[in-house]
């Protein structure tokens, strides 16, 4: 069995730890039969017959599992915030809105092995005493929605879902809900509003979802990968999970390698692996090219450069380097890429996706895009260049930490970090002819069509 | 003793301040005079934290007691929105005054707010009173870096109608969501909402159901912002994005003079602000009175004021020319003399009755009350220019006058509020909003005895006990025993004036209150009604709640007035006065502010006025009464005199004159002139003098009139194929005080007939019906509602000459036919 979805045998078994991705190459891996043939739903049977809900919470706490949706909040702790004396129903909501530029792990996971998530949902719901769970899927990925629905149907038929699951007396209904394609609906409170049928905009906190979330009832919201990790923890124990990774960043995660690498794809490895190791696994950069900049966890995490190649990819180390581990969406850019152009594209995304609720993000992204577009086209004078870059940084200073939610904060990351590392490249755009790069050189077809590189 | 309020102490800009727990930092700062700039924040709306203008630096004591700055990302001070942050013990807040970083954050937000703002202040209604303009000055910078870098603003087509009254300029909007939060939270009229996102985010209405044209412009294809309270959004909009068709481009705030006032359109006593310029009212705004209407008024209170400037406004006295038989202009002294002569003769020929209507200030009402007793020597006086009953007069004397059992604040505290004969959204807007506040807070449950679940009752989440008109007494009698309804000392019963037409209902309400300990308040419709009760414009009550039937009370008031005696015989009520005038029993009438269409029998009333030997009319505008009168006195509108209204609660609300218009005189001045001619001076000629005398006469401290017993229930039999007719006046209808306000009228709810589902089925899908009653027929569109099967409903005065004049007598039934 190969170790990742994309490698063709080059992976070093010692570095990769395929758990979630382990069955992706199985024959019709998305079916219940294939999943159960690989040992699927064993954890569920074990839990329902031998474990109390609190024991699962303790296991997840002890495992050190941290949220895989970006912020890295300890999952077991989040579950323990659910007030069990609250008379309202409890809900589990899985965040499958995956829309961050570069992030592409949840969708392949749900395509290849939807039952991993469904089993995780059942275990997690059992732990927090929820009888209703929801998976909120990004609306554009209709194929994923279909696959999840089919899996849920299979799970009901097999008695994994529904009333009195496997005679345990525990009931659970699971609903697959398709969003309408808005990045902001991945923000957990906007997601709740959207799930309730409202306009998706972030809510004021407090109250936190753990106390008043979906339908003003105690709610746990977790990422697809977080929830999908639960069956393996229940099956193999907290110690097994905690034996992987680093001291504070435990376990395995999916790293999504994209961009100018030979073999982009999903690489499942312990936290703390370095980009250099991952690039090796991915066959290295495109032939004849070298790494220029990269994002450790999607476009909202500040850019890093080759100097960070040997930095362990765990929450603490990436934080110390001034960025964030985020969703481990490693977008790799080589020297053919104009950083100004890349940042402008990202900012156009944020401008388009800003929900509009708060001034700094709504207006700030509108203005940042205008300045970046002019910079790209070289429409400022060279002698005002420094001043414009300072203005860019000051605009970001007026957004970061002032916006209502993290979308606005995230929008500043590419700008601030790129100016930090590539100030001269910005200014070079003002030397005359605008962008000094050939935009075609960075494309995937550049090699094929012999564009001068 | 009330519970001591738990407090927290925090430090803001170096000043310690102690505030009740759960106070927001922005409010705590206000306590010590520190104003943090803000846009989305509004003290009566739930916090949103949307604009981010109110950012401040905050530190909290950690577990070890040392202060820890709130940060994010770590290492970077994260300014907090003071409008959403709750003050906590030991918190240290530094606002723009003491934190350079907070000041910078605020400047940053202000700069961003302005980049897409059109800055068309010179042509904007809000310019001069605009929070954005003002705070851009106080907390922004003079130069625009956006402009310097050649920024391009987002534009929208200039204003679109979101209702016939309200226009929205999306370019000016800073999407603070005050308007949408108001609509959702306060009246519950969620007809406006945020649409689109990012810089395109805007306020809008829904496209019509069949509409392909979304973000709705009303003129294109939209569902209007249909709210009786929509004008409040204009007032709380922190920019000039919302304007009214009525006021738009009419004046600049700095040219206006503001005078506080009290709204004259209902019995709520809402505080208003009247903005005027060169003797003309330009607009009206809500005042701010936490005890009464908080900061909200109805659209009627806001927009209906042109009635005082209509062309048929009376400008000088008129007397009927003996030679031509026509009314002709007369001088005041001539009119006084003619009126005095005529009244003296009429008094000799059987007496004179006084009909005062319900719109008078209390001082004028007092003058009529005294005029009747001291000049006309009669108790034939009644303010109830609407269907009324002897039971009601007794009820007012025994249960209402001089009492203040329930206040607005009590509505919020009550566990249950029972509404009977009252649709608060239509008939008492401020009560409706208070009840909504109470029910939304989860403290109060509304139970309504009503013919159907009106939109207002639905928004109050009321338990509606569906009741045919006339069955209210039985419903009240059964209420305490009803499952799911608790009536006890924590209950308030609000009985609307419409109950006068429902035999036994007012008595049943009083009995219910007595037997359960519930508090009972009577809610009339008109601003002057309660003041008229207090001043004795009733056949059975003298001023200050003195019962006519109580000799000691009569002596008391006669002494106060320095006369030998006041008449002791109980007077005729309004209907009896008209009947007596028609039959010639009475020799004359004094009629003030009475619309004949409102009376129980408009035809009889008209005939009575025609038949009466001598009629003196006191009116603002020409009416059927003035046209038939022998002497007509023009009287001042509320803007031209000081005065007092008494709210439904019993709360006196005084106001000053807005304008000083020579020749625009209060009713009491005209009465004083006539009284002088007759040698029985009233003793006052101004509102101030009248008020002083009223205060001096004071309330009666003797025994109240005894509670009445319910009159025997009239046998109620509904013939086959007939329906009881329920009706009340919608807030916006054909009322005379809404004349001249076109945009307002266009926002009125449509006149429809409501029938039950089974009645509708029997109509075989007819979209309109013809109702036929004992006075005529009316054809209107029909809608299905949860009315009882034996009942139909329609608005009293939204169609033709109204129900009483054109369709059916009070309490009668109608037939329904598909049209
Ligand atoms: C703009 C924005 C978009 C987000 N999108 C996602 C997403 O698509 N999927 C996700 O799991 N978390 C997303 N998050 C993070 C969620 O708010 C939340 O932290 C996460 O779902 C918690 O799950 P976890 O604890 O398992 O990581 C987003 C956050 C922001 C601010
Ligand atoms: S930062 Fe503000 S405008 Fe941007 S997505 Fe969050 S709430 Fe919406
Ligand atoms: S119209 Fe006015 S009140 Fe409404 S969101 Fe815009 S600025 Fe705020
Ligand atoms: S006033 Fe505080 S965020 Fe708007």
CSV table of N, CA and C in Angstrom, one decimal, chain A residues 228-334:
chain,number,residue,atom,x,y,z
A,228,UNK,N,-12.0,13.4,12.0
A,228,UNK,CA,-11.6,12.1,11.4
A,228,UNK,C,-10.4,11.5,12.1
A,229,UNK,N,-9.7,12.3,13.0
A,229,UNK,CA,-8.6,11.7,13.7
A,229,UNK,C,-9.1,10.9,14.9
A,230,UNK,N,-10.3,11.1,15.3
A,230,UNK,CA,-10.8,10.6,16.6
A,230,UNK,C,-10.9,9.0,16.5
A,231,UNK,N,-11.4,8.4,15.4
A,231,UNK,CA,-11.4,6.9,15.4
A,231,UNK,C,-10.1,6.3,15.7
A,232,UNK,N,-9.0,6.9,15.1
A,232,UNK,CA,-7.7,6.3,15.3
A,232,UNK,C,-7.3,6.4,16.8
A,233,UNK,N,-7.6,7.5,17.4
A,233,UNK,CA,-7.3,7.7,18.8
A,233,UNK,C,-8.0,6.7,19.7
A,234,UNK,N,-9.3,6.5,19.4
A,234,UNK,CA,-10.1,5.5,20.1
A,234,UNK,C,-9.6,4.1,19.9
A,235,UNK,N,-9.2,3.8,18.7
A,235,UNK,CA,-8.8,2.5,18.3
A,235,UNK,C,-7.4,2.2,18.9
A,236,UNK,N,-6.5,3.2,18.8
A,236,UNK,CA,-5.1,2.9,19.2
A,236,UNK,C,-4.7,3.5,20.5
A,237,UNK,N,-5.5,4.3,21.1
A,237,UNK,CA,-5.1,4.9,22.4
A,237,UNK,C,-4.5,6.3,22.2
A,238,UNK,N,-4.6,7.0,23.3
A,238,UNK,CA,-4.0,8.3,23.4
A,238,UNK,C,-2.5,8.3,23.3
A,239,UNK,N,-1.9,7.3,23.9
A,239,UNK,CA,-0.5,7.3,23.9
A,239,UNK,C,0.1,7.1,22.5
A,240,UNK,N,-0.6,6.2,21.8
A,240,UNK,CA,-0.1,5.9,20.4
A,240,UNK,C,-0.1,7.3,19.6
A,241,UNK,N,-1.2,8.0,19.8
A,241,UNK,CA,-1.3,9.3,19.0
A,241,UNK,C,-0.2,10.3,19.5
A,242,UNK,N,-0.1,10.3,20.8
A,242,UNK,CA,0.8,11.3,21.4
A,242,UNK,C,2.3,10.9,21.2
A,243,UNK,N,2.5,9.7,20.8
A,243,UNK,CA,3.9,9.3,20.5
A,243,UNK,C,4.4,9.9,19.2
A,244,UNK,N,3.5,10.4,18.4
A,244,UNK,CA,3.9,11.1,17.2
A,244,UNK,C,4.0,12.6,17.5
A,245,UNK,N,4.8,13.3,16.6
A,245,UNK,CA,4.8,14.7,16.7
A,245,UNK,C,5.8,15.2,17.7
A,246,UNK,N,5.6,16.5,18.1
A,246,UNK,CA,6.6,17.1,19.0
A,246,UNK,C,5.9,17.2,20.4
A,247,UNK,N,6.6,17.9,21.3
A,247,UNK,CA,6.2,17.9,22.6
A,247,UNK,C,4.8,18.5,22.8
A,248,UNK,N,4.6,19.7,22.1
A,248,UNK,CA,3.3,20.4,22.3
A,248,UNK,C,2.4,20.2,21.0
A,249,UNK,N,3.0,19.7,20.0
A,249,UNK,CA,2.2,19.5,18.8
A,249,UNK,C,2.2,18.0,18.4
A,250,UNK,N,1.1,17.3,18.9
A,250,UNK,CA,1.2,15.9,18.9
A,250,UNK,C,0.4,15.3,17.7
A,251,UNK,N,0.9,14.1,17.3
A,251,UNK,CA,0.1,13.4,16.3
A,251,UNK,C,0.5,13.6,14.9
A,252,UNK,N,-0.3,13.1,14.0
A,252,UNK,CA,0.0,13.2,12.6
A,252,UNK,C,-1.0,14.2,12.0
A,253,UNK,N,-0.6,14.7,10.9
A,253,UNK,CA,-1.5,15.6,10.2
A,253,UNK,C,-1.3,15.4,8.7
A,254,UNK,N,-2.2,16.0,7.9
A,254,UNK,CA,-2.1,16.0,6.5
A,254,UNK,C,-1.4,17.3,6.0
A,255,UNK,N,-0.3,17.2,5.3
A,255,UNK,CA,0.3,18.3,4.7
A,255,UNK,C,-0.1,18.4,3.2
A,256,UNK,N,-0.6,19.5,2.8
A,256,UNK,CA,-1.1,19.6,1.4
A,256,UNK,C,0.0,20.4,0.6
A,257,UNK,N,0.7,19.7,-0.2
A,257,UNK,CA,1.8,20.3,-1.0
A,257,UNK,C,1.2,20.7,-2.4
A,258,UNK,N,1.4,22.0,-2.7
A,258,UNK,CA,0.9,22.4,-4.0
A,258,UNK,C,1.8,23.4,-4.6
A,259,UNK,N,1.7,23.7,-5.9
A,259,UNK,CA,2.5,24.7,-6.5
A,259,UNK,C,3.6,24.1,-7.3
A,260,UNK,N,4.8,24.8,-7.2
A,260,UNK,CA,5.9,24.4,-8.1
A,260,UNK,C,6.7,23.2,-7.6
A,261,UNK,N,6.0,22.2,-7.2
A,261,UNK,CA,6.7,20.9,-6.8
A,261,UNK,C,6.5,19.9,-7.8
A,262,UNK,N,7.3,18.9,-7.8
A,262,UNK,CA,7.2,17.9,-8.8
A,262,UNK,C,5.9,17.1,-8.6
A,263,UNK,N,5.7,16.6,-7.3
A,263,UNK,CA,4.6,15.8,-7.0
A,263,UNK,C,3.7,16.4,-5.9
A,264,UNK,N,2.9,17.3,-6.4
A,264,UNK,CA,2.0,17.9,-5.4
A,264,UNK,C,1.0,16.9,-4.8
A,265,UNK,N,0.5,17.1,-3.7
A,265,UNK,CA,-0.5,16.1,-3.1
A,265,UNK,C,-0.5,16.1,-1.6
A,266,UNK,N,-1.2,15.1,-1.1
A,266,UNK,CA,-1.4,15.0,0.4
A,266,UNK,C,-0.3,14.1,1.0
A,267,UNK,N,0.4,14.6,2.0
A,267,UNK,CA,1.4,13.9,2.6
A,267,UNK,C,1.1,13.8,4.1
A,268,UNK,N,0.8,12.7,4.6
A,268,UNK,CA,0.5,12.6,6.0
A,268,UNK,C,1.7,12.2,6.8
A,269,UNK,N,2.0,13.1,7.8
A,269,UNK,CA,3.2,12.9,8.5
A,269,UNK,C,3.0,13.5,9.9
A,270,UNK,N,3.9,13.2,10.8
A,270,UNK,CA,3.8,13.7,12.2
A,270,UNK,C,4.1,15.2,12.2
A,271,UNK,N,3.5,15.9,13.1
A,271,UNK,CA,3.8,17.3,13.3
A,271,UNK,C,5.3,17.4,13.5
A,272,UNK,N,5.9,18.5,13.0
A,272,UNK,CA,7.3,18.7,13.3
A,272,UNK,C,8.2,18.3,12.1
A,273,UNK,N,7.6,17.7,11.1
A,273,UNK,CA,8.4,17.5,9.9
A,273,UNK,C,8.8,18.8,9.3
A,274,UNK,N,9.8,18.9,8.5
A,274,UNK,CA,10.2,20.1,7.9
A,274,UNK,C,9.8,20.2,6.4
A,275,UNK,N,9.8,21.4,5.9
A,275,UNK,CA,9.4,21.5,4.5
A,275,UNK,C,10.5,20.8,3.6
A,276,UNK,N,11.7,20.9,4.1
A,276,UNK,CA,12.8,20.2,3.2
A,276,UNK,C,12.4,18.8,3.1
A,277,UNK,N,12.1,18.1,4.2
A,277,UNK,CA,11.7,16.7,4.1
A,277,UNK,C,10.5,16.5,3.2
A,278,UNK,N,9.5,17.3,3.4
A,278,UNK,CA,8.3,17.2,2.6
A,278,UNK,C,8.6,17.4,1.1
A,279,UNK,N,9.5,18.4,0.8
A,279,UNK,CA,9.8,18.6,-0.6
A,279,UNK,C,10.5,17.4,-1.2
A,280,UNK,N,11.4,16.8,-0.3
A,280,UNK,CA,12.1,15.6,-0.8
A,280,UNK,C,11.0,14.5,-1.1
A,281,UNK,N,10.1,14.4,-0.2
A,281,UNK,CA,9.0,13.4,-0.5
A,281,UNK,C,8.3,13.7,-1.8
A,282,UNK,N,8.1,15.0,-2.0
A,282,UNK,CA,7.4,15.4,-3.2
A,282,UNK,C,8.2,15.5,-4.4
A,283,UNK,N,9.4,15.0,-4.4
A,283,UNK,CA,10.2,15.0,-5.6
A,283,UNK,C,11.0,16.3,-5.8
A,284,UNK,N,10.9,17.2,-4.9
A,284,UNK,CA,11.6,18.4,-5.1
A,284,UNK,C,10.9,19.4,-5.9
A,285,UNK,N,11.5,20.6,-6.1
A,285,UNK,CA,11.0,21.7,-6.9
A,285,UNK,C,11.0,21.3,-8.4
A,286,UNK,N,10.2,22.0,-9.2
A,286,UNK,CA,10.3,21.8,-10.6
A,286,UNK,C,11.7,21.8,-11.0
A,287,UNK,N,12.1,21.0,-12.1
A,287,UNK,CA,13.4,21.0,-12.5
A,287,UNK,C,14.0,22.3,-12.9
A,288,UNK,N,15.1,22.6,-12.4
A,288,UNK,CA,15.8,23.8,-12.7
A,288,UNK,C,15.3,25.1,-12.0
A,289,UNK,N,14.5,24.8,-11.0
A,289,UNK,CA,13.9,26.0,-10.3
A,289,UNK,C,14.2,25.9,-8.8
A,290,UNK,N,14.1,27.0,-8.2
A,290,UNK,CA,14.3,26.9,-6.7
A,290,UNK,C,13.2,27.7,-6.0
A,291,UNK,N,13.1,27.3,-4.7
A,291,UNK,CA,12.1,27.8,-3.9
A,291,UNK,C,12.3,29.3,-3.7
A,292,UNK,N,11.2,30.1,-3.8
A,292,UNK,CA,11.3,31.5,-3.6
A,292,UNK,C,10.5,31.9,-2.3
A,293,UNK,N,9.2,31.5,-2.2
A,293,UNK,CA,8.5,31.7,-1.0
A,293,UNK,C,7.4,30.7,-0.9
A,294,UNK,N,6.8,30.5,0.3
A,294,UNK,CA,5.8,29.5,0.5
A,294,UNK,C,4.9,29.9,1.7
A,295,UNK,N,3.7,29.3,1.7
A,295,UNK,CA,2.8,29.5,2.8
A,295,UNK,C,2.8,28.3,3.6
A,296,UNK,N,2.9,28.4,5.0
A,296,UNK,CA,2.9,27.1,5.8
A,296,UNK,C,1.5,26.6,5.9
A,297,UNK,N,0.5,27.5,5.9
A,297,UNK,CA,-0.9,26.9,6.2
A,297,UNK,C,-2.0,27.7,5.5
A,298,UNK,N,-1.8,28.0,4.2
A,298,UNK,CA,-2.9,28.7,3.5
A,298,UNK,C,-2.5,30.2,3.4
A,299,UNK,N,-3.3,30.9,2.6
A,299,UNK,CA,-2.9,32.2,2.3
A,299,UNK,C,-3.0,33.2,3.5
A,300,UNK,N,-3.7,32.8,4.5
A,300,UNK,CA,-3.8,33.7,5.7
A,300,UNK,C,-2.7,33.6,6.6
A,301,UNK,N,-1.7,32.7,6.3
A,301,UNK,CA,-0.6,32.5,7.2
A,301,UNK,C,0.6,33.3,6.5
A,302,UNK,N,1.3,34.1,7.2
A,302,UNK,CA,2.4,34.9,6.6
A,302,UNK,C,3.3,34.1,5.8
A,303,UNK,N,3.8,34.6,4.7
A,303,UNK,CA,4.7,33.9,3.8
A,303,UNK,C,6.0,33.6,4.5
A,304,UNK,N,6.6,32.5,4.1
A,304,UNK,CA,8.0,32.2,4.6
A,304,UNK,C,8.9,32.0,3.4
A,305,UNK,N,10.2,31.8,3.6
A,305,UNK,CA,11.1,31.8,2.5
A,305,UNK,C,12.0,30.6,2.7
A,306,UNK,N,13.0,30.4,1.8
A,306,UNK,CA,13.9,29.3,1.9
A,306,UNK,C,14.6,29.2,3.2
A,307,UNK,N,14.8,30.3,3.9
A,307,UNK,CA,15.5,30.3,5.2
A,307,UNK,C,14.7,29.5,6.2
A,308,UNK,N,13.5,29.2,5.9
A,308,UNK,CA,12.7,28.4,6.9
A,308,UNK,C,12.5,27.0,6.5
A,309,UNK,N,13.3,26.5,5.5
A,309,UNK,CA,13.2,25.1,5.0
A,309,UNK,C,13.4,24.1,6.1
A,310,UNK,N,14.2,24.4,7.1
A,310,UNK,CA,14.5,23.4,8.1
A,310,UNK,C,13.7,23.6,9.4
A,311,UNK,N,12.8,24.5,9.4
A,311,UNK,CA,12.0,24.8,10.6
A,311,UNK,C,11.0,23.7,10.8
A,312,UNK,N,10.9,23.1,12.0
A,312,UNK,CA,9.9,22.1,12.2
A,312,UNK,C,8.5,22.6,11.9
A,313,UNK,N,7.7,21.9,11.2
A,313,UNK,CA,6.3,22.4,10.9
A,313,UNK,C,5.4,21.9,12.1
A,314,UNK,N,5.5,22.6,13.2
A,314,UNK,CA,4.6,22.4,14.3
A,314,UNK,C,4.1,23.8,14.7
A,315,UNK,N,3.1,23.8,15.6
A,315,UNK,CA,2.4,25.1,15.9
A,315,UNK,C,3.4,26.1,16.5
A,316,UNK,N,4.3,25.6,17.4
A,316,UNK,CA,5.2,26.5,18.1
A,316,UNK,C,6.3,27.1,17.2
A,317,UNK,N,6.9,26.2,16.4
A,317,UNK,CA,8.0,26.7,15.6
A,317,UNK,C,7.6,27.6,14.5
A,318,UNK,N,6.5,27.3,13.9
A,318,UNK,CA,6.0,28.2,12.8
A,318,UNK,C,5.6,29.6,13.4
A,319,UNK,N,5.0,29.5,14.6
A,319,UNK,CA,4.6,30.7,15.3
A,319,UNK,C,5.8,31.6,15.6
A,320,UNK,N,6.9,30.9,16.1
A,320,UNK,CA,8.1,31.6,16.4
A,320,UNK,C,8.7,32.3,15.2
A,321,UNK,N,8.5,31.7,14.0
A,321,UNK,CA,9.0,32.3,12.8
A,321,UNK,C,8.1,33.4,12.3
A,322,UNK,N,7.1,33.8,13.0
A,322,UNK,CA,6.3,34.9,12.6
A,322,UNK,C,5.1,34.5,11.7
A,323,UNK,N,4.9,33.2,11.6
A,323,UNK,CA,3.7,32.8,10.8
A,323,UNK,C,2.8,31.9,11.6
A,324,UNK,N,2.0,31.1,11.0
A,324,UNK,CA,1.1,30.2,11.7
A,324,UNK,C,1.1,28.8,10.9
A,325,UNK,N,0.9,27.8,11.6
A,325,UNK,CA,0.8,26.5,11.0
A,325,UNK,C,-0.5,26.4,10.2
A,326,UNK,N,-1.5,27.0,10.6
A,326,UNK,CA,-2.8,27.1,9.9
A,326,UNK,C,-3.2,25.7,9.5
A,327,UNK,N,-3.6,25.5,8.2
A,327,UNK,CA,-4.1,24.3,7.7
A,327,UNK,C,-3.1,23.4,7.0
A,328,UNK,N,-1.8,23.8,7.2
A,328,UNK,CA,-0.7,23.0,6.6
A,328,UNK,C,-0.9,22.9,5.1
A,329,UNK,N,-1.4,24.0,4.5
A,329,UNK,CA,-1.5,24.1,3.1
A,329,UNK,C,-0.2,24.7,2.6
A,330,UNK,N,0.7,23.9,2.1
A,330,UNK,CA,2.0,24.4,1.8
A,330,UNK,C,2.0,24.7,0.3
A,331,UNK,N,1.8,26.0,0.0
A,331,UNK,CA,1.8,26.5,-1.4
A,331,UNK,C,3.2,26.9,-1.7
A,332,UNK,N,3.8,26.3,-2.7
A,332,UNK,CA,5.2,26.4,-3.0
A,332,UNK,C,5.4,27.3,-4.3
A,333,UNK,N,6.2,28.3,-4.1
A,333,UNK,CA,6.4,29.2,-5.3
A,333,UNK,C,7.9,29.3,-5.6
A,334,UNK,N,8.2,29.1,-6.9
A,334,UNK,CA,9.6,29.2,-7.3
A,334,UNK,C,9.9,30.6,-7.8
